[in-house]
Each structure stands twice: as C-alpha cells, then as structure tokens.
CSV table of C-alpha atoms and ligand atoms in Angstrom, one decimal:
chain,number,residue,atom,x,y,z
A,24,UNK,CA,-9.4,-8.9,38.1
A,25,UNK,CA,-12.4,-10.3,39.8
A,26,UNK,CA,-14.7,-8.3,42.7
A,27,UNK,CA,-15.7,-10.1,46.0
A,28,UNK,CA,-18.3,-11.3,44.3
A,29,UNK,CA,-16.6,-12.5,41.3
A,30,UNK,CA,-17.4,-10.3,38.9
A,31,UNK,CA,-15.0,-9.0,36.3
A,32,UNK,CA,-14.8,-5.8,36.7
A,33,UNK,CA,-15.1,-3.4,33.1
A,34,UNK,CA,-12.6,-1.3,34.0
A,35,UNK,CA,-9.4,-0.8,36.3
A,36,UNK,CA,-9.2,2.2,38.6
A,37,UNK,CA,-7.2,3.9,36.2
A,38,UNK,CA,-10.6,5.6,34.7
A,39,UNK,CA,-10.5,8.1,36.8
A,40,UNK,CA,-7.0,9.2,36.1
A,41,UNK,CA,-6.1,12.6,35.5
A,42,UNK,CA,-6.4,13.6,32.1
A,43,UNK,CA,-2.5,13.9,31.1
A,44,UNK,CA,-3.5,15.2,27.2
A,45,UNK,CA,-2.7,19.0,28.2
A,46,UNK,CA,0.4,18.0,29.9
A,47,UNK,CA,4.4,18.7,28.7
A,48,UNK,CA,6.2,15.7,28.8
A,49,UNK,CA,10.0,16.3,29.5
A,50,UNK,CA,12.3,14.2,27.1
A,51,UNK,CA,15.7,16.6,28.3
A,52,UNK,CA,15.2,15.6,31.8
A,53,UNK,CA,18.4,13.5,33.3
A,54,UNK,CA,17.1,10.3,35.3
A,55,UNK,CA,20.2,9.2,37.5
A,56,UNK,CA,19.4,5.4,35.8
A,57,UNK,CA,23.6,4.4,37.8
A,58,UNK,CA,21.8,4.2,41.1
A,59,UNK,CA,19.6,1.2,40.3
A,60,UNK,CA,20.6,-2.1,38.7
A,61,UNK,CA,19.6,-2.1,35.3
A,62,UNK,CA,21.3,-4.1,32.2
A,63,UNK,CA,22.1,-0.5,30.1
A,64,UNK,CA,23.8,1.3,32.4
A,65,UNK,CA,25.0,-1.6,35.0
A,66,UNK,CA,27.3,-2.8,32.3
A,67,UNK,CA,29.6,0.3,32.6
A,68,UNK,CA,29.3,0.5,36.2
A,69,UNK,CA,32.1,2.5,37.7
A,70,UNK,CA,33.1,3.8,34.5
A,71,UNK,CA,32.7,7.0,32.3
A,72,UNK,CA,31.1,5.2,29.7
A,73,UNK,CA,27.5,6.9,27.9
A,74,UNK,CA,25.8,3.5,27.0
A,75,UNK,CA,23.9,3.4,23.7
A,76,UNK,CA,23.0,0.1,23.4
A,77,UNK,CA,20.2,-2.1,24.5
A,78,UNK,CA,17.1,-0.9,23.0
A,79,UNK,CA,15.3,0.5,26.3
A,80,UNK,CA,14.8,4.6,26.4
A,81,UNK,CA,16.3,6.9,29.1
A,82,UNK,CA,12.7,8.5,29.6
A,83,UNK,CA,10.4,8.1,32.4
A,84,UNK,CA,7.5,6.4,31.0
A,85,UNK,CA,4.1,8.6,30.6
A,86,UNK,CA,3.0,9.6,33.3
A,87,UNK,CA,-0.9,7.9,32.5
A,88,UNK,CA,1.5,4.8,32.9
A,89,UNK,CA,2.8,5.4,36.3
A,90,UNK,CA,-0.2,6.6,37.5
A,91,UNK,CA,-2.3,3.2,36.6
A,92,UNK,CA,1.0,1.4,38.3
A,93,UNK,CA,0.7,3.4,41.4
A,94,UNK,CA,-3.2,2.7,41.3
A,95,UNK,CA,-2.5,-1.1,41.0
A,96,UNK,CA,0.4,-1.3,43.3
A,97,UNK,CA,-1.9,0.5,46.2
A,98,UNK,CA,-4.5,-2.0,45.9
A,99,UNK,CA,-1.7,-4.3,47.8
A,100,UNK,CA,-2.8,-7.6,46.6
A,101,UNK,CA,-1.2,-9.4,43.2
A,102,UNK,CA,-2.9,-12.5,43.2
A,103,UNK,CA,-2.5,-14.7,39.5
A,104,UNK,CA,-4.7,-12.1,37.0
A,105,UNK,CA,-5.8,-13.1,33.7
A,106,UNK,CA,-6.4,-10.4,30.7
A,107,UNK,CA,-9.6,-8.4,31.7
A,108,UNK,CA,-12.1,-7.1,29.4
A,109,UNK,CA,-10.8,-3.1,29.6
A,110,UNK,CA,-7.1,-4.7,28.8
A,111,UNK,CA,-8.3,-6.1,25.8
A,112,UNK,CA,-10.3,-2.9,24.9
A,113,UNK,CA,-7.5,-1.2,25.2
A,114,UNK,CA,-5.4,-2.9,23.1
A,115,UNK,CA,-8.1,-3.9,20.3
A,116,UNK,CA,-9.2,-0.1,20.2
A,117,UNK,CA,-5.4,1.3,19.9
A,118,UNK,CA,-4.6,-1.4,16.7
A,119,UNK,CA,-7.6,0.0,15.4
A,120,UNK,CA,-7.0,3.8,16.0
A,121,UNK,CA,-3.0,3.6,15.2
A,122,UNK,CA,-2.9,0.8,12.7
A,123,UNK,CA,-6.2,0.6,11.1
A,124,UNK,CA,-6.8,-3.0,12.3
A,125,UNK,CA,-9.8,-4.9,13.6
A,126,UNK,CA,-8.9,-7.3,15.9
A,127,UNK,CA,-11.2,-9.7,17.9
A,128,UNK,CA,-10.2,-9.7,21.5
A,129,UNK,CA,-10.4,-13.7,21.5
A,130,UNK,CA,-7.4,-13.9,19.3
A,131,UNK,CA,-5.0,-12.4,22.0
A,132,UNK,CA,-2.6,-14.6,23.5
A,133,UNK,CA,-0.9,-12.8,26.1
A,134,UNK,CA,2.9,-13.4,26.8
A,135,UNK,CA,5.8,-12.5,29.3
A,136,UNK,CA,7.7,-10.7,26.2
A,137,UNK,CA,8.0,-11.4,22.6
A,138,UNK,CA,11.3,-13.0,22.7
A,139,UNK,CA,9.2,-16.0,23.7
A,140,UNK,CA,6.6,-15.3,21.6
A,141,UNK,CA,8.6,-16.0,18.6
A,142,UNK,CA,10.5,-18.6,20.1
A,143,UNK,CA,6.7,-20.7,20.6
A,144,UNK,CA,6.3,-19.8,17.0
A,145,UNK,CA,9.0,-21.5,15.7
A,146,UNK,CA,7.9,-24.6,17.5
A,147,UNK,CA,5.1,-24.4,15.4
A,148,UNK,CA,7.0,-24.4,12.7
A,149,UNK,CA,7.0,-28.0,11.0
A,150,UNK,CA,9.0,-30.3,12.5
A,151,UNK,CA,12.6,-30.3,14.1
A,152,UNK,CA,14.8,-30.2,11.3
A,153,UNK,CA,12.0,-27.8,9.0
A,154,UNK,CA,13.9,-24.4,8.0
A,155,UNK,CA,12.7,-20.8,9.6
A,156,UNK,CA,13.4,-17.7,7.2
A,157,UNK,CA,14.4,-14.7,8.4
A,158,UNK,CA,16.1,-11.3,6.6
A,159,UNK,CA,19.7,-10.5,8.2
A,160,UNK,CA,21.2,-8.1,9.8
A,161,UNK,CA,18.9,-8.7,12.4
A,162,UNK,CA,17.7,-8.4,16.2
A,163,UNK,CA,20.4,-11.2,17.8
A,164,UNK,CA,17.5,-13.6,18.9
A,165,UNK,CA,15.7,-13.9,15.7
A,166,UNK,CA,19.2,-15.7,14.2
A,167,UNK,CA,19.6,-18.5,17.2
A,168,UNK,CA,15.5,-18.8,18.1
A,169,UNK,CA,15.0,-21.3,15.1
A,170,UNK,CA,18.2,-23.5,16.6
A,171,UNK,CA,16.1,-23.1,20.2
A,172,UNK,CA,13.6,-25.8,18.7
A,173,UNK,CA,15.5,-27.4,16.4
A,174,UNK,CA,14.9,-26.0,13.4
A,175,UNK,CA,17.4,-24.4,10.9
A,176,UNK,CA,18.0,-20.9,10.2
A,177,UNK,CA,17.4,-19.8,6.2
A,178,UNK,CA,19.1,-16.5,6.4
A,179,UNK,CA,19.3,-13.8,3.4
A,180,UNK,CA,20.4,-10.6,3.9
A,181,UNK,CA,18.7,-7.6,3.0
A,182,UNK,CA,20.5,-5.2,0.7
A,183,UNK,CA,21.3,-1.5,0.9
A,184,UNK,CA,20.3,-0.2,-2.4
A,185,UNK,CA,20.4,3.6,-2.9
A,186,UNK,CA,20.5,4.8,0.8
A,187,UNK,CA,17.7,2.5,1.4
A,188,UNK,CA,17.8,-1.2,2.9
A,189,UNK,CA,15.9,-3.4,0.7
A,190,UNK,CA,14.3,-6.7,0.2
A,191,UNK,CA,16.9,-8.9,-2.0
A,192,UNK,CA,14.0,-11.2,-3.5
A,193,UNK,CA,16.3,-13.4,-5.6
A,194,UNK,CA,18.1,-14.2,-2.2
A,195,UNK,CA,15.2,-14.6,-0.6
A,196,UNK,CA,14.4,-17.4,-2.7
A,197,UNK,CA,17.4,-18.6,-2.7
A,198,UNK,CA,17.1,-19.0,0.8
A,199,UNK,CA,14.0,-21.3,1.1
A,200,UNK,CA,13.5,-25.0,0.3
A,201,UNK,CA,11.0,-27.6,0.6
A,202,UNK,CA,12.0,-27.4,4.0
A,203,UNK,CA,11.0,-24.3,4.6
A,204,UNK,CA,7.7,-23.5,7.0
A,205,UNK,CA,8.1,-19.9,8.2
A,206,UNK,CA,9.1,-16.6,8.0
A,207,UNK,CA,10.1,-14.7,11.4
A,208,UNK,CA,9.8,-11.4,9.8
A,209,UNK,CA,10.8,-8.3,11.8
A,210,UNK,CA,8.2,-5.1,11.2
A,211,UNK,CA,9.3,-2.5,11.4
A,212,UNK,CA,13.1,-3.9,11.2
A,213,UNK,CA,15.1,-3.9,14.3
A,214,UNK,CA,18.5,-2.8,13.3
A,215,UNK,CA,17.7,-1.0,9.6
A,216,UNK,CA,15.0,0.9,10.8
A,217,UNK,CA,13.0,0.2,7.8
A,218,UNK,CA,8.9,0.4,7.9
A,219,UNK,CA,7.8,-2.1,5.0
A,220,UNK,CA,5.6,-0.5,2.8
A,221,UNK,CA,2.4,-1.7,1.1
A,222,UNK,CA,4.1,-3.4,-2.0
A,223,UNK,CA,7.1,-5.2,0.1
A,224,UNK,CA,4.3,-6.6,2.3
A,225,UNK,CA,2.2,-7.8,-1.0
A,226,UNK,CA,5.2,-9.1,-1.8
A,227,UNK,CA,6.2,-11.2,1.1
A,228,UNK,CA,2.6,-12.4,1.5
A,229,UNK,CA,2.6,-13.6,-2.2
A,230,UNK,CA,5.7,-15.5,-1.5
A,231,UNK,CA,4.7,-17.2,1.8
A,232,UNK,CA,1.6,-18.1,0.3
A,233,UNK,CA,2.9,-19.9,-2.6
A,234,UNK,CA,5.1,-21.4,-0.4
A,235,UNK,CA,2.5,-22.2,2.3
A,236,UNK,CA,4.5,-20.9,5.0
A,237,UNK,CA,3.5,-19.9,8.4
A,238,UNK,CA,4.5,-16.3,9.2
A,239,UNK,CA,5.9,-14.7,12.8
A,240,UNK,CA,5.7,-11.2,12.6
A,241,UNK,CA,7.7,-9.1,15.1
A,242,UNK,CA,6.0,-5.9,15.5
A,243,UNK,CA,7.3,-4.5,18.4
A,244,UNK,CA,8.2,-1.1,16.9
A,245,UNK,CA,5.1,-0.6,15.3
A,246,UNK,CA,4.3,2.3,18.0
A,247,UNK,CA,7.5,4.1,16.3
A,248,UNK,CA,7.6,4.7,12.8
A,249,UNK,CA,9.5,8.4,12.6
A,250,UNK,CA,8.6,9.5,9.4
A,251,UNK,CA,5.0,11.1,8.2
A,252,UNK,CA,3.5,9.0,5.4
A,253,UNK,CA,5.2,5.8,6.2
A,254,UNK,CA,2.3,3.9,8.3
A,255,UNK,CA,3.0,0.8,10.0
A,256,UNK,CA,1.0,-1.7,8.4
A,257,UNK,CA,0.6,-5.3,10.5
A,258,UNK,CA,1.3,-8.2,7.5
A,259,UNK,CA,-1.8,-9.9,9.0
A,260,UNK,CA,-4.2,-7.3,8.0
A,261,UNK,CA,-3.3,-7.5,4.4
A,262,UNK,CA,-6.1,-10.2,3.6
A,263,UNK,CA,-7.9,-13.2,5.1
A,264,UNK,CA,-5.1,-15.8,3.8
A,265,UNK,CA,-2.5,-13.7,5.7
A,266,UNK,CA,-4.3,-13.3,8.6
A,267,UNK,CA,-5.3,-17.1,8.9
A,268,UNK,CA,-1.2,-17.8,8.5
A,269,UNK,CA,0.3,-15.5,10.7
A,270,UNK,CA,1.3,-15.4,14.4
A,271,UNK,CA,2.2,-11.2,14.9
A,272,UNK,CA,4.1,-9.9,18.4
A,273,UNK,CA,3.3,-7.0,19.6
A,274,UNK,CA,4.4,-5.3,23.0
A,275,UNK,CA,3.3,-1.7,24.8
A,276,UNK,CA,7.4,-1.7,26.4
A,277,UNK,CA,9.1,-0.2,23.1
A,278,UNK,CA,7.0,2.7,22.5
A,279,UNK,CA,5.8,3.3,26.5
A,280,UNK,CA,9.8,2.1,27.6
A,281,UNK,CA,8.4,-0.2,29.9
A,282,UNK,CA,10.0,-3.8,28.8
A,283,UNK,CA,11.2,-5.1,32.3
A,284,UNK,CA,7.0,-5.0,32.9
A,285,UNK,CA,7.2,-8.0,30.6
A,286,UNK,CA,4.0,-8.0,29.0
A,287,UNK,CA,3.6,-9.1,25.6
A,288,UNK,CA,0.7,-10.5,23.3
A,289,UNK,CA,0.4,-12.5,20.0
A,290,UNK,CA,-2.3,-11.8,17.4
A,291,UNK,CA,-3.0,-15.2,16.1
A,292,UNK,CA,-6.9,-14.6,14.1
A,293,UNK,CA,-7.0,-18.5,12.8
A,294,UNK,CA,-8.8,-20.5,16.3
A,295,UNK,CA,-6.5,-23.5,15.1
A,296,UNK,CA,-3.0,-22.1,15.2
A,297,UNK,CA,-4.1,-20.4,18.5
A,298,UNK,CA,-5.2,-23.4,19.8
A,299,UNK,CA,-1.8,-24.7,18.7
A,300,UNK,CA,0.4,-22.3,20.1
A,301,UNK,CA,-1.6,-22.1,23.6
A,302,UNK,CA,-1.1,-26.0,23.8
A,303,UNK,CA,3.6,-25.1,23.1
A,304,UNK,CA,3.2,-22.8,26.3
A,305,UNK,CA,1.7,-25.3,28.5
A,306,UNK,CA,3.7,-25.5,31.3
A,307,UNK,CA,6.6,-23.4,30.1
A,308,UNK,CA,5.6,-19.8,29.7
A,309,UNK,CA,4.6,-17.8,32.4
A,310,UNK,CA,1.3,-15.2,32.6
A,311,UNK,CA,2.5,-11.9,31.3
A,312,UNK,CA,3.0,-9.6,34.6
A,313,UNK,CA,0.3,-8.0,36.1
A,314,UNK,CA,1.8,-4.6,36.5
A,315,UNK,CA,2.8,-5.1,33.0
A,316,UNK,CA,-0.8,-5.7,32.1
A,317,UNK,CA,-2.0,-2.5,34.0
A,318,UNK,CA,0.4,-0.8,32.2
A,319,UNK,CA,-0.4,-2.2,29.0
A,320,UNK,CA,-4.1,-0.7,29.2
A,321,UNK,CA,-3.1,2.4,30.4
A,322,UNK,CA,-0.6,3.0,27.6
A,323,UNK,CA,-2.6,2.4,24.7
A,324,UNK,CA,-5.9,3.8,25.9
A,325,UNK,CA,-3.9,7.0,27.5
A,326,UNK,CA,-1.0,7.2,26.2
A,327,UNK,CA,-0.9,8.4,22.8
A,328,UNK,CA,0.1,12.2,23.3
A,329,UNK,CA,3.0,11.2,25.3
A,330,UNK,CA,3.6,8.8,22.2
A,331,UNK,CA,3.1,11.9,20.0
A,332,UNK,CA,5.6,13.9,21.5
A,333,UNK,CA,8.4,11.0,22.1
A,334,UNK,CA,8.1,10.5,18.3
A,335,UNK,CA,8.8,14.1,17.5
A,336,UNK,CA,11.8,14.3,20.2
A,337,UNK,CA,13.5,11.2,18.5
A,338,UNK,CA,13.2,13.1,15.2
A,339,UNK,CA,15.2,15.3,16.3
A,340,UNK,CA,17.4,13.4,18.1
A,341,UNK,CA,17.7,11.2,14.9
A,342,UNK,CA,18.3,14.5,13.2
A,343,UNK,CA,20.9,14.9,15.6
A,344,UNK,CA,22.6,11.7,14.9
A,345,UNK,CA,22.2,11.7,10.8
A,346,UNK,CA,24.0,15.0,10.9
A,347,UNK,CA,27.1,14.1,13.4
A,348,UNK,CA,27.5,10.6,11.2
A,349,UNK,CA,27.8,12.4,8.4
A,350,UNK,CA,30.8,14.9,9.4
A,351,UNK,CA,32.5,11.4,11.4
A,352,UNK,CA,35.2,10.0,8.5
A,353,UNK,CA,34.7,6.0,7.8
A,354,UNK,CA,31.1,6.0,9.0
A,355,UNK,CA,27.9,5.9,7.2
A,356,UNK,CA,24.7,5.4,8.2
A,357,UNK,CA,21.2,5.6,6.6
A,358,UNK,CA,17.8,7.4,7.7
A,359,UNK,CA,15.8,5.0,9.8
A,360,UNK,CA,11.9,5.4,9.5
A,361,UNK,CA,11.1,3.9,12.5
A,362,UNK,CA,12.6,3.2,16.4
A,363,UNK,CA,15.1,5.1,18.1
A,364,UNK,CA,18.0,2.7,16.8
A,365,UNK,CA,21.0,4.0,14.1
A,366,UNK,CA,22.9,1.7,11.9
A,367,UNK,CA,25.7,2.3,11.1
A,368,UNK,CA,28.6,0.9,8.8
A,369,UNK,CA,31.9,1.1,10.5
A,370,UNK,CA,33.4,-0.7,7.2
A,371,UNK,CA,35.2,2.2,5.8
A,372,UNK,CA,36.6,3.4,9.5
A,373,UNK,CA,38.7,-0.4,9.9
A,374,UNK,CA,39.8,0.0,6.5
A,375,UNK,CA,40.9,3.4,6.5
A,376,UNK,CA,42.4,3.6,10.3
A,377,UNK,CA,43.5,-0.1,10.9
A,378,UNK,CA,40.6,-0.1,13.7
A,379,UNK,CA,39.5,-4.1,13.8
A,380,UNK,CA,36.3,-3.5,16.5
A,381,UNK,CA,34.8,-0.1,15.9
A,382,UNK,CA,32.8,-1.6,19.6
A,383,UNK,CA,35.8,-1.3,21.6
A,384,UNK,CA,37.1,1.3,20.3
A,385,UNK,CA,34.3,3.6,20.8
A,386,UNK,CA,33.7,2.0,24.1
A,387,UNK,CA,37.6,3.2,25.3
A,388,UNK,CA,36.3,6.4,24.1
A,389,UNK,CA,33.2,6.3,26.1
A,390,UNK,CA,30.2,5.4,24.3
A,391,UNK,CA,28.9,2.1,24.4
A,392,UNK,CA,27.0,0.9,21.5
A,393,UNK,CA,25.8,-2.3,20.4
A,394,UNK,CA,28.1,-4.5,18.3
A,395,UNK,CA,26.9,-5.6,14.5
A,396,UNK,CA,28.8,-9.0,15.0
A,397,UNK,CA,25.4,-10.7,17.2
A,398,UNK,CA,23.5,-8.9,14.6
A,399,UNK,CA,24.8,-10.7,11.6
A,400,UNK,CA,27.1,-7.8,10.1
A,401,UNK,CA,30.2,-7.7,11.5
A,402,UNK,CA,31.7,-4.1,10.9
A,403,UNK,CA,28.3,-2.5,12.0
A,404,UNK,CA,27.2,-0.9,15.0
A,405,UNK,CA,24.0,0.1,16.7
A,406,UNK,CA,23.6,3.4,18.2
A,407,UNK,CA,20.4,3.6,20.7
A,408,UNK,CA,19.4,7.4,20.3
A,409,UNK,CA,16.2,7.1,22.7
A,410,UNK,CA,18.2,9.2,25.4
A,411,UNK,CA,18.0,12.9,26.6
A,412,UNK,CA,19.9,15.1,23.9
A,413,UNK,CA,22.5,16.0,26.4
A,414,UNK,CA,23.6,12.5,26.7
A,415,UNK,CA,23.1,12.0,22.9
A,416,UNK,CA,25.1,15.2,21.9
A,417,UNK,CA,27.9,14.4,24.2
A,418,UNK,CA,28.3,10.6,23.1
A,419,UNK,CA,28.4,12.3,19.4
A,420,UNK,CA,31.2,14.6,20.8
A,421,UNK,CA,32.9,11.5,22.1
A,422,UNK,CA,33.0,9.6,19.2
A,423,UNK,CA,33.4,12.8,17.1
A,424,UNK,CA,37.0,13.4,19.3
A,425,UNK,CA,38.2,9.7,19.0
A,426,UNK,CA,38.0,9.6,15.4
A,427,UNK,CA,39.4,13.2,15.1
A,428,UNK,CA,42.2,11.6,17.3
A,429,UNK,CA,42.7,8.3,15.5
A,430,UNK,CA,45.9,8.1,13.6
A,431,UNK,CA,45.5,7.2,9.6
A,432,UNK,CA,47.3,3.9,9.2
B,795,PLP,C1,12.6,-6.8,17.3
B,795,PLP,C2,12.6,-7.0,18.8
B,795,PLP,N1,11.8,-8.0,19.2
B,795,PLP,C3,11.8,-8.3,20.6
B,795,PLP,C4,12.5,-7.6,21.5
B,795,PLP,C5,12.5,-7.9,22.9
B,795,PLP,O1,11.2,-8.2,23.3
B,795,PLP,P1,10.8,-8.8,24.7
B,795,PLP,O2,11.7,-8.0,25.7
B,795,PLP,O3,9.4,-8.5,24.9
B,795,PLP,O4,11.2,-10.2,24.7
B,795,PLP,C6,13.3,-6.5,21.0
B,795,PLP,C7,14.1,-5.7,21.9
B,795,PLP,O5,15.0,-5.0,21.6
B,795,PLP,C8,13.3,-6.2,19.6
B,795,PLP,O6,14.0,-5.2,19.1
C-alpha cells in the first residue's frame, strides 16, 4: 500500500483496532450459511442435509479479522497491492512465536492459495516425466497435481499401526526411483490428522537428502494441531540442507476460516529455487487478494486468542465425535492431533450391512461427509467437525439412527 506520496506505509489502519484479547468468542453460535452461495452448504441446497465435508469452518472468523476487512473495505479503493512491510511482519513474527521459526521476509512468495502453490512446485520438479512422491490417503489434489505438469505420481500409503497412522518406510522406498525429484509432503496430514513428530521429520529429511529431492511441504494446518505436546514443526526448519531444498505452503484461511480470501504464501529460504518458482508463475498466477492480505496480517498478529479458544472448542467437538464413533457398529476412527477433520473407516459397516457407499448412505440420512474414494481409500469417509456442536451433535444423531436402522445382511 503506497501513500500520496509513495511511501509504504509501516502499518495498515488496523493498529488501532480494538483490543479483542478480553473478548468471548462464540463457537455455538448458528450462522444461517443457506442464504448465501457457498460450496458447503450450496451442494444440499433445498434439502435436509447437515453438510460435513469441505474443510471450511461454520464460525464467523475473529472478529480482529473482520475488523481489519471492514477497515480496508472503507478505504474504497483496491487498486493492484503488493505484500507490505507490516504483512510480512506479521507473518514472520507469528512463524516465530507459534512455530519457533526465523524466517527472512524476502523469502515469501505470496500466492492466490496453496492449491497452486504446490501445483508451481511440481513444475519444478525435474522434468515432465520425473516422479513426485507423496503418502496416500491424501487431500484429493496432491494425487492428480503431479499429472497437472506432467509428472508421475509415486504413491505409498501410510499405515495404521496401533491406533496411530504411520510412516511405512519400506514402501516409501519402494515408492521412489531414479526418477524421483520430490516429495509433496502434507504437515500436518490432511485426512489422518497426524502432526509428524521430530524423529518422522529427521527421517524424511534423511531420505530426501540421500535422494537429492526437492521437498513441497503443505502446511496449511499448522495453525491446528489439537493435542498439548505435539508442536507443529515446519520440515524446513530442521537444518540448512532442508531449508535450502524445500518449497513450504502455508495459509491464514484454515486456522482464521477465511479461504475464499485466497491468500496464500510459500516459504522458499534458497534465493535460487525462489527465483525459479517466481519465473513458473509468470503470467499464470494471480497476486494473492488484497482483502485476503489484510486479513492475513490481522490474523496472525491479532488473532491468536481467538486461535486459542477455536482449538479448545474443536477438542471438544473432537471429543464429541471420538465418543459417538465409538458406540456407531462398523465404524472406527482414530484420534486426530491436528485440524478439525475425522477419518474414519467405513470398512467394517459394507461388510457387515451390505452397504457399498457409506457417502450416500449417510447422505440419504442427512449428513454429508466427504467421500474416501478422491482421497485414495475407498471405504473411508471424512467427517468436517469445525461446526457449532448443535449441528455436530445432531449429524452424530443422524448417523447414529441410520445405522441403528440399517438391517444386518
Ligand atoms: C492440505 C490442504 N492443502 C490445501 C488446501 C486448499 O488450499 P487453498 O484453498 O489455499 O488452495 C486444503 C483445503 O482443504 C488442504 O486441506
């Protein structure tokens, strides 16, 4: 944002904010989301369905976030805005305070969302016909981005290995070739829910090392690891080799539920691979949103009680949903550590009750989750528990009545 004068100003208006520390934040509240268009709720429009699916929260976002919008959106003009120096501050100062990593505001490269973040990534990826890895089940668009560019999907699955999903490193292994130039790693894991810990990440970084491959890390959910002593910990901040090789996403829309703001950044620390991946968005990818980028500074320089409290109403909401999986026969599900996302295994429910797509036949009972098929795992579903508990508790009741009602084969 430049003044009359063009100078860049330090700071937006949103300094002189209230001070929204001291205030409740009201998770149970019911926000009528039917009467706009919107992708969660438009796809059930006109019927009774409760939809748990796409990863986008049913909460008002903080209020420090709508009052920086409301500040921006008064001002009236919305001319073409680069990153300004209090965005960056923002941003650099929150990795440090909630992950514990320095980052140098130059190595920002800010994006519409991180869907195309990683997409550019695998572009840097060798050359057409060069192999991507990534760990299935995973988020739908990490398994067809390497295809995107013309690259070639090296899948292994992770494994579920007392209650816990797990690295399978043999497979992993098994997995790569020559071929191989990256790994699109997702951190924390979008469905599993699993926050890596300290020796996974050692582990993965030994590999891509010896391997020499470049690394995308998707660390959109870093703002919502649930449990206590399970930090986030960004791969790139492991040492100087991984920093130098890795591209991480990051985004303010999980954690503050803004993502149709589109604003996105990657992390990229080596000045060549930026310079790379800045010349693969040349004249295809469009400047993040400016009303994203207000919000962006707003939610990690103000945001972080409304964070605090969000976090402890999804425990309980995940509390919620760990319980009423456990009394539903045929279903199984494990703790996740982080995002607001359940997985659950349907597996035992088709072979018990002759049910062939646990998706539809929730959905007739009026909950729409997200289908494991896109994911990878066919027999899965994904249930979105970032909701008011009223909604959540009477989707459970729904799905709790449609099992109780379906006939054993
Ligand atoms: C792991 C992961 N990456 C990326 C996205 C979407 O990011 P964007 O909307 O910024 O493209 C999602 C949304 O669910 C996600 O779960």
């Amino acid at each position: 944002m430049r003044d009359n004068a063009g100078h860049v100003p330090d700071r937006l208006p949103t300094m002189n904010a209230p001070d929204h520390s001291a205030a409740p934040f009201d998770f149970d509240r019911i926000i009528d989301r039917r009467r706009l268009p919107g992708e969660k709720w438009g796809r059930y429009a006109g019927r009774d369905v409760l939809p748990l699916w796409v990863a986008d929260m049913d909460f008002a976002a903080p209020p420090a976030v709508i009052e920086a919008l409301h500040q921006r959106i008064d001002h009236g003009v919305f001319g073409y805005t680069d990153a300004w120096p209090a965005l960056e501050e923002a941003v650099t100062e929150g990795l440090l305070r909630d992950h514990g990593w320095t980052v140098e505001p130059d190595w920002l490269v800010w994006l519409p969302g991180v869907v195309t973040g990683f997409n550019l990534a695998c572009m840097l990826a060798g050359e057409p016909g060069d192999g991507v890895l990534t760990a299935a089940p995973v988020y739908p668009p990490f398994l067809s981005a390497p295809a995107n560019t013309g690259r070639v999907l090296q899948r292994c699955e992770l494994v579920l290995r007392d209650g816990r999903w797990q690295w399978d490193w043999d497979a992993l292994e098994r997995a790569a070739d020559a071929r191989s130039r990256m790994l699109l790693l997702c951190s924390p894991h979008n469905p599993v829910g699993r926050v890596f810990d300290a020796d996974e990440l050692r582990r993965l970084a030994d590999f891509a090392a010896r391997r020499d491959l470049l690394i995308c890390s998707d660390e959109i959910h870093c703002g919502l690891v649930l449990d206590d002593g399970r930090p986030h910990r960004p791969i790139a901040a492991l040492n100087v080799d991984m920093a130098r090789r890795t591209i991480t996403l990051m985004a303010p829309s999980k954690t503050w539920n803004i993502p149709a703001l589109y604003c996105a950044f990657a992390v990229i620390p080596d000045a060549a691979l930026r310079r790379r991946y800045r010349h693969a968005m040349r004249g295809v990818v469009p400047h993040a949103n400016v009303l994203g980028m207000a919000a962006a500074e707003a939610a990690y320089r103000d945001g972080g009680p409304w964070r605090a409290a969000l976090l402890d109403y999804l425990r309980g909401n995940r509390a919620r949903v760990l319980e009423a999986v456990a009394a539903m026969p045929g279903l199984e599900t494990t703790s996740p550590e982080a995002t607001y996302l359940a997985w659950i295994d349907c597996r035992g429910l088709m072979a018990a009750r002759g049910i062939d797509d646990p998706a539809a036949f929730f959905e007739a009972a009026g909950v729409g989750l997200s289908d494991g098929r896109p994911f990878g795992a066919p027999g899965w579903l994904r249930l979105n528990f970032g909701c008011p508990r009223a909604t959540l508790d009477e989707a459970l009741r729904r799905m709790a009545a449609a099992l109780a009602g379906a006939q054993e084969k």
